[in-house]
Amino acid sequence: MDSDLLLPRPEGLYCPAGDFYIDPLYPVHRAVVTHAHGDHARSGSGHYDVALAGVGLMRERLGAGSSIDAHAYGERFAMGDTVISLHPSGHVLGAAQIRIEGAGKVAVVSGDYKRDPDPTCAPFEPVPCDIFVTESTFGLPVYRWPHMSSVIDDMLAWLDECKAQNVPAVLFCYALGKAQRILAELARHTTRTVFLHGAMLRLVDVYREAGIRMLPTAPVSESARGRDFAGELIMAPPSAAGSPWMKRFSRASTGFASGWMRIRGARRRRGYDRGFVVSDHADWPGLVQSVRDSQAKRIYVTHGDGEALIRYLRDNGHDARPLRELGGAMPDERSSEEGD
Ligand SMILES: [Zn+2]
Ligand SMILES: [Zn+2]
């Protein structure tokens, strides 16, 4: 039974054979956490197992007092009647797929993942298994990511225009993962200093402490009052858009970096001047490729409605199902607002 290894419960996805939860929504005795985004890493559990590469971010998110064991990618450790190992998912720094071996089978919970190159984290590692749990945040064929190099070219052209027009360029993106990836990509082309919203400062520092090379940064808040930031690049989380914080950037040109920018009209609806298609999730070809790479006999789809992906996989000979078919009690659907 697949449910020996994975069983949805109201607290989150539970592993009966190993007696632990994966990315629980509520406090539990023992949690294995795939990555540090707020919808996956929640404080209050008795003990956490995480990937070593992401332990700095986890401490930041879960609180310094949390009980955390950090494991190198590929290291095997026992949990109940199972053997666990963590493997890179390519999503953000330290993000992991969870491989669970037990009850005569291997299950892989891939968490959030992407297949595109990212200078801030280890690339996704295909892990052969019997049961593969995949996200489907962007599970429609329309979602295909452009090459990052062409997105960065567009971004640099936008920055040049802002400089020529003497206006600030305010780029909105998620504070964990996306901001650092863009700072690292831009560092291949320029040495300019980027000004950061307060919500990004600590997380950028954690990446820097992990040895990730990024553009130099400075806090917006420490800049002299009345400074107009003309021609400068400022990065801020989407929650700052339309807030009083924006008042200091009069005449700013605004941009948003997200997978959702792939859809025509999404930028205008959200009121940004520019949209940049940058996602830390797999696009449609990436989802399909990862299912194939897993060689799994059974695929469970979660995180997004998954209907189109399930239909496509079934049409192509895969046994694909929504995660709820594992039985148990599904937890509330987590929001995927962070890191898309
Ligand atoms: Zn995530
Ligand atoms: Zn997520």
mmCIF file of C-alpha atoms and ligand atoms in Angstrom:
data_model
loop_
_atom_site.group_PDB
_atom_site.id
_atom_site.type_symbol
_atom_site.label_atom_id
_atom_site.label_comp_id
_atom_site.label_asym_id
_atom_site.label_seq_id
_atom_site.Cartn_x
_atom_site.Cartn_y
_atom_site.Cartn_z
ATOM 1 C CA MET A 1 0.000 0.000 0.000
ATOM 2 C CA ASP A 2 1.308 3.440 -0.936
ATOM 3 C CA SER A 3 -0.295 4.726 2.257
ATOM 4 C CA ASP A 4 2.269 2.777 4.326
ATOM 5 C CA LEU A 5 4.738 5.439 3.224
ATOM 6 C CA LEU A 6 2.556 8.490 2.635
ATOM 7 C CA LEU A 7 -0.759 9.363 4.211
ATOM 8 C CA PRO A 8 -2.372 12.822 4.159
ATOM 9 C CA ARG A 9 -3.433 14.043 7.588
ATOM 10 C CA PRO A 10 -4.869 17.403 8.660
ATOM 11 C CA GLU A 11 -1.413 18.411 9.993
ATOM 12 C CA GLY A 12 0.278 17.589 6.687
ATOM 13 C CA LEU A 13 1.636 14.653 4.699
ATOM 14 C CA TYR A 14 2.490 11.861 7.162
ATOM 15 C CA CYS A 15 4.795 8.866 6.739
ATOM 16 C CA PRO A 16 3.311 6.025 8.884
ATOM 17 C CA ALA A 17 6.330 3.698 8.466
ATOM 18 C CA GLY A 18 8.756 6.427 9.533
ATOM 19 C CA ASP A 19 6.439 8.261 11.980
ATOM 20 C CA PHE A 20 7.212 11.770 10.715
ATOM 21 C CA TYR A 21 5.506 14.552 8.755
ATOM 22 C CA ILE A 22 6.661 16.333 5.603
ATOM 23 C CA ASP A 23 6.277 20.160 5.607
ATOM 24 C CA PRO A 24 3.523 20.072 8.271
ATOM 25 C CA LEU A 25 1.122 23.002 8.478
ATOM 26 C CA TYR A 26 0.743 22.601 12.252
ATOM 27 C CA PRO A 27 3.160 21.629 15.040
ATOM 28 C CA VAL A 28 3.992 17.891 15.130
ATOM 29 C CA HIS A 29 6.558 15.784 17.006
ATOM 30 C CA ARG A 30 8.873 15.309 14.041
ATOM 31 C CA ALA A 31 9.054 17.064 10.681
ATOM 32 C CA VAL A 32 11.185 16.678 7.579
ATOM 33 C CA VAL A 33 11.069 20.034 5.798
ATOM 34 C CA THR A 34 11.790 20.416 2.074
ATOM 35 C CA HIS A 35 12.679 24.124 2.055
ATOM 36 C CA ALA A 36 12.436 27.420 3.904
ATOM 37 C CA HIS A 37 9.454 29.072 2.157
ATOM 38 C CA GLY A 38 6.795 30.036 4.680
ATOM 39 C CA ASP A 39 4.176 27.648 3.304
ATOM 40 C CA HIS A 40 6.509 24.680 3.901
ATOM 41 C CA ALA A 41 8.678 25.609 6.918
ATOM 42 C CA ARG A 42 6.513 26.377 9.930
ATOM 43 C CA SER A 43 7.752 26.801 13.472
ATOM 44 C CA GLY A 44 6.528 24.986 16.590
ATOM 45 C CA SER A 45 7.331 21.339 15.809
ATOM 46 C CA GLY A 46 9.343 19.216 18.244
ATOM 47 C CA HIS A 47 12.170 18.334 15.884
ATOM 48 C CA TYR A 48 13.178 19.085 12.303
ATOM 49 C CA ASP A 49 15.320 17.283 9.738
ATOM 50 C CA VAL A 50 16.503 19.493 6.866
ATOM 51 C CA ALA A 51 19.191 19.693 4.197
ATOM 52 C CA LEU A 52 22.515 21.055 5.403
ATOM 53 C CA ALA A 53 22.725 23.546 2.518
ATOM 54 C CA GLY A 54 19.541 25.227 3.750
ATOM 55 C CA VAL A 55 20.096 25.100 7.496
ATOM 56 C CA GLY A 56 20.913 28.829 7.743
ATOM 57 C CA LEU A 57 17.599 29.748 6.111
ATOM 58 C CA MET A 58 15.758 27.186 8.253
ATOM 59 C CA ARG A 59 17.162 28.673 11.485
ATOM 60 C CA GLU A 60 16.024 32.076 10.233
ATOM 61 C CA ARG A 61 12.506 30.781 9.553
ATOM 62 C CA LEU A 62 11.979 28.253 12.357
ATOM 63 C CA GLY A 63 13.687 30.245 15.113
ATOM 64 C CA ALA A 64 17.159 29.752 16.571
ATOM 65 C CA GLY A 65 15.802 27.681 19.471
ATOM 66 C CA SER A 66 14.306 24.961 17.243
ATOM 67 C CA SER A 67 15.724 21.451 17.365
ATOM 68 C CA ILE A 68 17.170 20.899 13.869
ATOM 69 C CA ASP A 69 19.268 18.063 12.398
ATOM 70 C CA ALA A 70 20.954 19.022 9.123
ATOM 71 C CA HIS A 71 21.874 16.332 6.594
ATOM 72 C CA ALA A 72 24.189 16.526 3.591
ATOM 73 C CA TYR A 73 22.467 15.740 0.286
ATOM 74 C CA GLY A 74 22.498 11.966 -0.243
ATOM 75 C CA GLU A 75 23.268 11.088 3.409
ATOM 76 C CA ARG A 76 21.071 8.198 4.580
ATOM 77 C CA PHE A 77 19.474 8.293 8.010
ATOM 78 C CA ALA A 78 16.906 6.108 9.750
ATOM 79 C CA MET A 79 13.425 7.255 10.753
ATOM 80 C CA GLY A 80 11.266 4.537 12.307
ATOM 81 C CA ASP A 81 11.188 1.664 9.820
ATOM 82 C CA THR A 82 12.357 3.816 6.925
ATOM 83 C CA VAL A 83 15.643 5.122 5.554
ATOM 84 C CA ILE A 84 15.541 8.746 4.434
ATOM 85 C CA SER A 85 17.807 10.814 2.233
ATOM 86 C CA LEU A 86 17.534 14.361 0.909
ATOM 87 C CA HIS A 87 18.341 15.308 -2.689
ATOM 88 C CA PRO A 88 18.544 18.736 -4.358
ATOM 89 C CA SER A 89 15.314 20.026 -5.903
ATOM 90 C CA GLY A 90 16.819 23.116 -7.579
ATOM 91 C CA HIS A 91 14.099 25.379 -6.092
ATOM 92 C CA VAL A 92 15.963 27.664 -3.643
ATOM 93 C CA LEU A 93 19.119 27.390 -1.517
ATOM 94 C CA GLY A 94 19.018 24.104 0.421
ATOM 95 C CA ALA A 95 15.727 22.907 -1.069
ATOM 96 C CA ALA A 96 15.371 19.125 -0.956
ATOM 97 C CA GLN A 97 13.403 16.247 -2.372
ATOM 98 C CA ILE A 98 12.733 13.615 0.277
ATOM 99 C CA ARG A 99 13.511 10.013 -0.639
ATOM 100 C CA ILE A 100 11.799 7.500 1.660
ATOM 101 C CA GLU A 101 12.742 3.833 1.510
ATOM 102 C CA GLY A 102 10.515 1.462 3.459
ATOM 103 C CA ALA A 103 7.761 -1.164 3.223
ATOM 104 C CA GLY A 104 9.594 -2.622 0.199
ATOM 105 C CA LYS A 105 9.258 0.573 -1.839
ATOM 106 C CA VAL A 106 10.856 3.922 -2.550
ATOM 107 C CA ALA A 107 8.816 7.131 -2.497
ATOM 108 C CA VAL A 108 10.149 10.543 -3.480
ATOM 109 C CA VAL A 109 8.380 13.710 -2.360
ATOM 110 C CA SER A 110 9.894 16.335 -4.619
ATOM 111 C CA GLY A 111 8.537 19.386 -2.772
ATOM 112 C CA ASP A 112 8.851 22.542 -4.874
ATOM 113 C CA TYR A 113 11.353 22.100 -7.690
ATOM 114 C CA LYS A 114 12.614 23.473 -10.971
ATOM 115 C CA ARG A 115 14.819 22.184 -13.783
ATOM 116 C CA ASP A 116 16.236 25.506 -15.025
ATOM 117 C CA PRO A 117 19.787 26.460 -13.985
ATOM 118 C CA ASP A 118 20.110 28.664 -10.887
ATOM 119 C CA PRO A 119 23.484 29.925 -9.602
ATOM 120 C CA THR A 120 22.158 30.052 -6.021
ATOM 121 C CA CYS A 121 21.398 26.361 -5.455
ATOM 122 C CA ALA A 122 22.347 22.808 -6.420
ATOM 123 C CA PRO A 123 20.527 21.519 -9.531
ATOM 124 C CA PHE A 124 17.531 19.152 -9.350
ATOM 125 C CA GLU A 125 18.683 15.553 -9.066
ATOM 126 C CA PRO A 126 16.452 12.917 -10.703
ATOM 127 C CA VAL A 127 15.916 10.177 -8.077
ATOM 128 C CA PRO A 128 14.479 6.872 -9.374
ATOM 129 C CA CYS A 129 11.523 5.657 -7.302
ATOM 130 C CA ASP A 130 8.264 3.684 -7.243
ATOM 131 C CA ILE A 131 6.075 6.546 -6.021
ATOM 132 C CA PHE A 132 6.746 10.142 -7.130
ATOM 133 C CA VAL A 133 4.918 13.078 -5.587
ATOM 134 C CA THR A 134 5.088 16.156 -7.787
ATOM 135 C CA GLU A 135 3.908 19.730 -7.391
ATOM 136 C CA SER A 136 1.953 21.332 -10.246
ATOM 137 C CA THR A 137 2.009 25.047 -9.449
ATOM 138 C CA PHE A 138 2.432 25.796 -13.171
ATOM 139 C CA GLY A 139 0.756 22.642 -14.458
ATOM 140 C CA LEU A 140 -0.570 23.954 -17.773
ATOM 141 C CA PRO A 141 1.123 23.694 -21.202
ATOM 142 C CA VAL A 142 1.136 27.500 -21.563
ATOM 143 C CA TYR A 143 3.779 27.736 -18.822
ATOM 144 C CA ARG A 144 7.167 27.506 -20.557
ATOM 145 C CA TRP A 145 10.012 29.537 -19.163
ATOM 146 C CA PRO A 146 12.250 31.588 -21.450
ATOM 147 C CA HIS A 147 16.004 31.224 -21.052
ATOM 148 C CA MET A 148 17.164 33.190 -18.017
ATOM 149 C CA SER A 149 19.818 34.912 -20.161
ATOM 150 C CA SER A 150 17.139 36.533 -22.337
ATOM 151 C CA VAL A 151 15.166 37.621 -19.257
ATOM 152 C CA ILE A 152 18.306 39.158 -17.772
ATOM 153 C CA ASP A 153 18.967 40.970 -21.095
ATOM 154 C CA ASP A 154 15.445 42.445 -20.895
ATOM 155 C CA MET A 155 16.041 43.464 -17.298
ATOM 156 C CA LEU A 156 19.352 45.174 -18.136
ATOM 157 C CA ALA A 157 17.672 47.041 -21.034
ATOM 158 C CA TRP A 158 14.943 48.212 -18.641
ATOM 159 C CA LEU A 159 17.572 49.419 -16.165
ATOM 160 C CA ASP A 160 19.325 51.349 -18.955
ATOM 161 C CA GLU A 161 16.031 53.004 -19.906
ATOM 162 C CA CYS A 162 15.366 53.971 -16.288
ATOM 163 C CA LYS A 163 18.843 55.449 -16.053
ATOM 164 C CA ALA A 164 18.327 57.415 -19.293
ATOM 165 C CA GLN A 165 14.988 58.726 -18.000
ATOM 166 C CA ASN A 166 16.447 59.380 -14.554
ATOM 167 C CA VAL A 167 13.790 57.373 -12.710
ATOM 168 C CA PRO A 168 14.172 54.607 -10.095
ATOM 169 C CA ALA A 169 13.591 51.000 -11.221
ATOM 170 C CA VAL A 170 11.671 49.116 -8.523
ATOM 171 C CA LEU A 171 11.664 45.369 -9.094
ATOM 172 C CA PHE A 172 9.199 43.326 -7.039
ATOM 173 C CA CYS A 173 9.996 39.679 -6.392
ATOM 174 C CA TYR A 174 9.821 37.159 -3.576
ATOM 175 C CA ALA A 175 12.289 37.804 -0.790
ATOM 176 C CA LEU A 176 13.537 34.216 -0.483
ATOM 177 C CA GLY A 177 15.036 32.657 -3.576
ATOM 178 C CA LYS A 178 13.920 34.929 -6.391
ATOM 179 C CA ALA A 179 15.697 38.035 -5.112
ATOM 180 C CA GLN A 180 18.976 36.192 -4.560
ATOM 181 C CA ARG A 181 18.774 34.397 -7.924
ATOM 182 C CA ILE A 182 18.315 37.718 -9.755
ATOM 183 C CA LEU A 183 21.144 39.341 -7.744
ATOM 184 C CA ALA A 184 23.400 36.404 -8.672
ATOM 185 C CA GLU A 185 22.425 36.450 -12.371
ATOM 186 C CA LEU A 186 22.907 40.221 -12.604
ATOM 187 C CA ALA A 187 26.358 39.876 -10.999
ATOM 188 C CA ARG A 188 27.503 38.209 -14.240
ATOM 189 C CA HIS A 189 26.848 41.476 -16.117
ATOM 190 C CA THR A 190 27.294 44.446 -13.814
ATOM 191 C CA THR A 191 28.808 45.550 -10.504
ATOM 192 C CA ARG A 192 26.195 48.156 -9.567
ATOM 193 C CA THR A 193 24.856 48.309 -6.014
ATOM 194 C CA VAL A 194 21.210 47.261 -5.591
ATOM 195 C CA PHE A 195 19.045 48.830 -2.878
ATOM 196 C CA LEU A 196 16.939 46.414 -0.842
ATOM 197 C CA HIS A 197 13.683 46.616 1.066
ATOM 198 C CA GLY A 198 14.160 45.654 4.742
ATOM 199 C CA ALA A 199 12.360 42.310 4.314
ATOM 200 C CA MET A 200 15.146 41.118 1.996
ATOM 201 C CA LEU A 201 18.228 42.146 3.964
ATOM 202 C CA ARG A 202 18.647 39.218 6.306
ATOM 203 C CA LEU A 203 17.819 36.588 3.680
ATOM 204 C CA VAL A 204 20.372 38.050 1.243
ATOM 205 C CA ASP A 205 22.935 37.935 4.070
ATOM 206 C CA VAL A 206 22.201 34.251 4.690
ATOM 207 C CA TYR A 207 22.831 33.480 1.016
ATOM 208 C CA ARG A 208 26.046 35.492 1.160
ATOM 209 C CA GLU A 209 27.125 33.549 4.283
ATOM 210 C CA ALA A 210 26.517 30.355 2.263
ATOM 211 C CA GLY A 211 29.045 31.580 -0.318
ATOM 212 C CA ILE A 212 26.622 32.687 -3.057
ATOM 213 C CA ARG A 213 28.093 35.497 -5.176
ATOM 214 C CA MET A 214 25.629 38.346 -5.722
ATOM 215 C CA LEU A 215 25.681 42.057 -6.547
ATOM 216 C CA PRO A 216 26.604 44.396 -3.699
ATOM 217 C CA THR A 217 23.486 45.507 -1.815
ATOM 218 C CA ALA A 218 22.532 48.345 0.520
ATOM 219 C CA PRO A 219 19.410 48.911 2.604
ATOM 220 C CA VAL A 220 17.010 51.549 1.261
ATOM 221 C CA SER A 221 16.359 52.602 4.840
ATOM 222 C CA GLU A 222 19.939 53.733 5.510
ATOM 223 C CA SER A 223 19.990 56.023 2.515
ATOM 224 C CA ALA A 224 19.648 59.732 3.189
ATOM 225 C CA ARG A 225 16.069 60.921 3.528
ATOM 226 C CA GLY A 226 14.884 62.739 0.448
ATOM 227 C CA ARG A 227 17.191 60.786 -1.836
ATOM 228 C CA ASP A 228 15.288 60.038 -5.033
ATOM 229 C CA PHE A 229 17.144 56.876 -6.226
ATOM 230 C CA ALA A 230 17.002 58.114 -9.830
ATOM 231 C CA GLY A 231 18.490 55.531 -12.181
ATOM 232 C CA GLU A 232 18.999 52.982 -9.371
ATOM 233 C CA LEU A 233 17.663 49.435 -9.033
ATOM 234 C CA ILE A 234 15.600 48.775 -5.916
ATOM 235 C CA MET A 235 14.264 45.316 -5.015
ATOM 236 C CA ALA A 236 11.247 44.753 -2.780
ATOM 237 C CA PRO A 237 8.746 41.989 -1.957
ATOM 238 C CA PRO A 238 5.363 42.155 -3.751
ATOM 239 C CA SER A 239 3.685 43.143 -0.461
ATOM 240 C CA ALA A 240 5.477 46.530 -0.671
ATOM 241 C CA ALA A 241 3.768 47.405 -3.963
ATOM 242 C CA GLY A 242 1.218 50.154 -3.396
ATOM 243 C CA SER A 243 2.275 50.552 0.261
ATOM 244 C CA PRO A 244 3.413 53.850 1.839
ATOM 245 C CA TRP A 245 6.998 52.536 1.520
ATOM 246 C CA MET A 246 6.758 53.265 -2.230
ATOM 247 C CA LYS A 247 6.191 56.999 -1.678
ATOM 248 C CA ARG A 248 9.922 57.752 -1.597
ATOM 249 C CA PHE A 249 10.301 56.523 -5.187
ATOM 250 C CA SER A 250 8.422 59.174 -7.089
ATOM 251 C CA ARG A 251 8.047 58.490 -10.820
ATOM 252 C CA ALA A 252 9.433 54.969 -10.384
ATOM 253 C CA SER A 253 9.183 52.393 -13.137
ATOM 254 C CA THR A 254 7.978 49.111 -11.599
ATOM 255 C CA GLY A 255 8.619 45.522 -12.609
ATOM 256 C CA PHE A 256 7.533 42.124 -11.293
ATOM 257 C CA ALA A 257 9.559 38.925 -11.669
ATOM 258 C CA SER A 258 7.340 35.836 -11.493
ATOM 259 C CA GLY A 259 6.199 32.797 -13.450
ATOM 260 C CA TRP A 260 2.722 34.361 -13.519
ATOM 261 C CA MET A 261 4.105 37.057 -15.838
ATOM 262 C CA ARG A 262 4.013 34.406 -18.583
ATOM 263 C CA ILE A 263 0.290 35.076 -18.977
ATOM 264 C CA ARG A 264 -0.661 38.002 -21.163
ATOM 265 C CA GLY A 265 -2.547 40.580 -19.164
ATOM 266 C CA ALA A 266 -1.234 39.444 -15.754
ATOM 267 C CA ARG A 267 1.228 42.344 -15.603
ATOM 268 C CA ARG A 268 -1.391 44.973 -16.486
ATOM 269 C CA ARG A 269 -3.920 43.481 -14.089
ATOM 270 C CA ARG A 270 -1.384 43.690 -11.288
ATOM 271 C CA GLY A 271 -0.426 47.225 -12.291
ATOM 272 C CA TYR A 272 3.293 46.772 -13.034
ATOM 273 C CA ASP A 273 5.064 48.578 -15.878
ATOM 274 C CA ARG A 274 7.164 45.528 -16.723
ATOM 275 C CA GLY A 275 6.825 41.781 -16.252
ATOM 276 C CA PHE A 276 9.786 39.403 -16.185
ATOM 277 C CA VAL A 277 9.113 35.686 -16.492
ATOM 278 C CA VAL A 278 11.279 34.171 -13.763
ATOM 279 C CA SER A 279 10.048 31.201 -11.757
ATOM 280 C CA ASP A 280 11.579 28.931 -9.150
ATOM 281 C CA HIS A 281 9.057 26.214 -10.042
ATOM 282 C CA ALA A 282 9.172 23.755 -12.926
ATOM 283 C CA ASP A 283 7.403 24.812 -16.105
ATOM 284 C CA TRP A 284 5.175 22.356 -17.983
ATOM 285 C CA PRO A 285 8.026 20.632 -19.873
ATOM 286 C CA GLY A 286 9.983 20.493 -16.593
ATOM 287 C CA LEU A 287 7.098 18.786 -14.767
ATOM 288 C CA VAL A 288 6.616 16.206 -17.519
ATOM 289 C CA GLN A 289 10.359 15.545 -17.800
ATOM 290 C CA SER A 290 10.685 15.074 -14.036
ATOM 291 C CA VAL A 291 7.864 12.540 -13.966
ATOM 292 C CA ARG A 292 9.618 10.602 -16.759
ATOM 293 C CA ASP A 293 12.990 10.864 -15.019
ATOM 294 C CA SER A 294 11.535 9.431 -11.797
ATOM 295 C CA GLN A 295 10.639 6.161 -13.603
ATOM 296 C CA ALA A 296 7.906 5.875 -10.982
ATOM 297 C CA LYS A 297 5.055 3.406 -11.341
ATOM 298 C CA ARG A 298 2.686 5.811 -9.656
ATOM 299 C CA ILE A 299 2.575 9.607 -9.669
ATOM 300 C CA TYR A 300 0.722 11.727 -7.114
ATOM 301 C CA VAL A 301 0.091 15.366 -7.960
ATOM 302 C CA THR A 302 -0.272 18.177 -5.411
ATOM 303 C CA HIS A 303 0.259 21.966 -5.010
ATOM 304 C CA GLY A 304 -1.928 23.382 -7.771
ATOM 305 C CA ASP A 305 -5.073 21.704 -9.073
ATOM 306 C CA GLY A 306 -3.073 19.294 -11.211
ATOM 307 C CA GLU A 307 -6.015 18.288 -13.397
ATOM 308 C CA ALA A 308 -4.375 19.076 -16.741
ATOM 309 C CA LEU A 309 -1.104 17.433 -15.716
ATOM 310 C CA ILE A 310 -2.868 14.283 -14.475
ATOM 311 C CA ARG A 311 -4.849 14.031 -17.703
ATOM 312 C CA TYR A 312 -1.738 14.490 -19.841
ATOM 313 C CA LEU A 313 0.271 11.936 -17.869
ATOM 314 C CA ARG A 314 -2.551 9.374 -18.066
ATOM 315 C CA ASP A 315 -2.848 9.915 -21.821
ATOM 316 C CA ASN A 316 0.862 9.150 -22.002
ATOM 317 C CA GLY A 317 0.687 5.892 -20.110
ATOM 318 C CA HIS A 318 1.460 7.013 -16.548
ATOM 319 C CA ASP A 319 -0.556 6.059 -13.473
ATOM 320 C CA ALA A 320 -1.131 9.640 -12.252
ATOM 321 C CA ARG A 321 -3.562 10.648 -9.508
ATOM 322 C CA PRO A 322 -4.351 13.562 -7.231
ATOM 323 C CA LEU A 323 -2.627 13.251 -3.859
ATOM 324 C CA ARG A 324 -6.006 12.936 -2.091
ATOM 325 C CA GLU A 325 -6.374 9.432 -3.587
ATOM 326 C CA LEU A 326 -3.835 8.258 -1.016
ATOM 327 C CA GLY A 327 -6.755 8.436 1.409
ATOM 328 C CA GLY A 328 -6.421 9.922 4.874
ATOM 329 C CA ALA A 329 -7.496 13.521 5.406
ATOM 330 C CA MET A 330 -6.114 16.207 3.141
ATOM 331 C CA PRO A 331 -4.650 19.268 4.864
ATOM 332 C CA ASP A 332 -5.814 22.705 3.728
ATOM 333 C CA GLU A 333 -4.328 23.563 0.367
ATOM 334 C CA ARG A 334 -1.277 25.675 1.099
ATOM 335 C CA SER A 335 -0.975 28.968 -0.675
ATOM 336 C CA SER A 336 1.802 29.097 -3.246
ATOM 337 C CA GLU A 337 2.136 32.874 -3.077
ATOM 338 C CA GLU A 338 5.723 32.627 -1.976
ATOM 339 C CA GLY A 339 8.428 31.809 -4.441
ATOM 340 C CA ASP A 340 6.417 31.486 -7.623
HETATM 341 ZN ZN ZN B 1 8.800 27.075 -2.372
HETATM 342 ZN ZN ZN B 2 5.471 25.724 -2.203
#
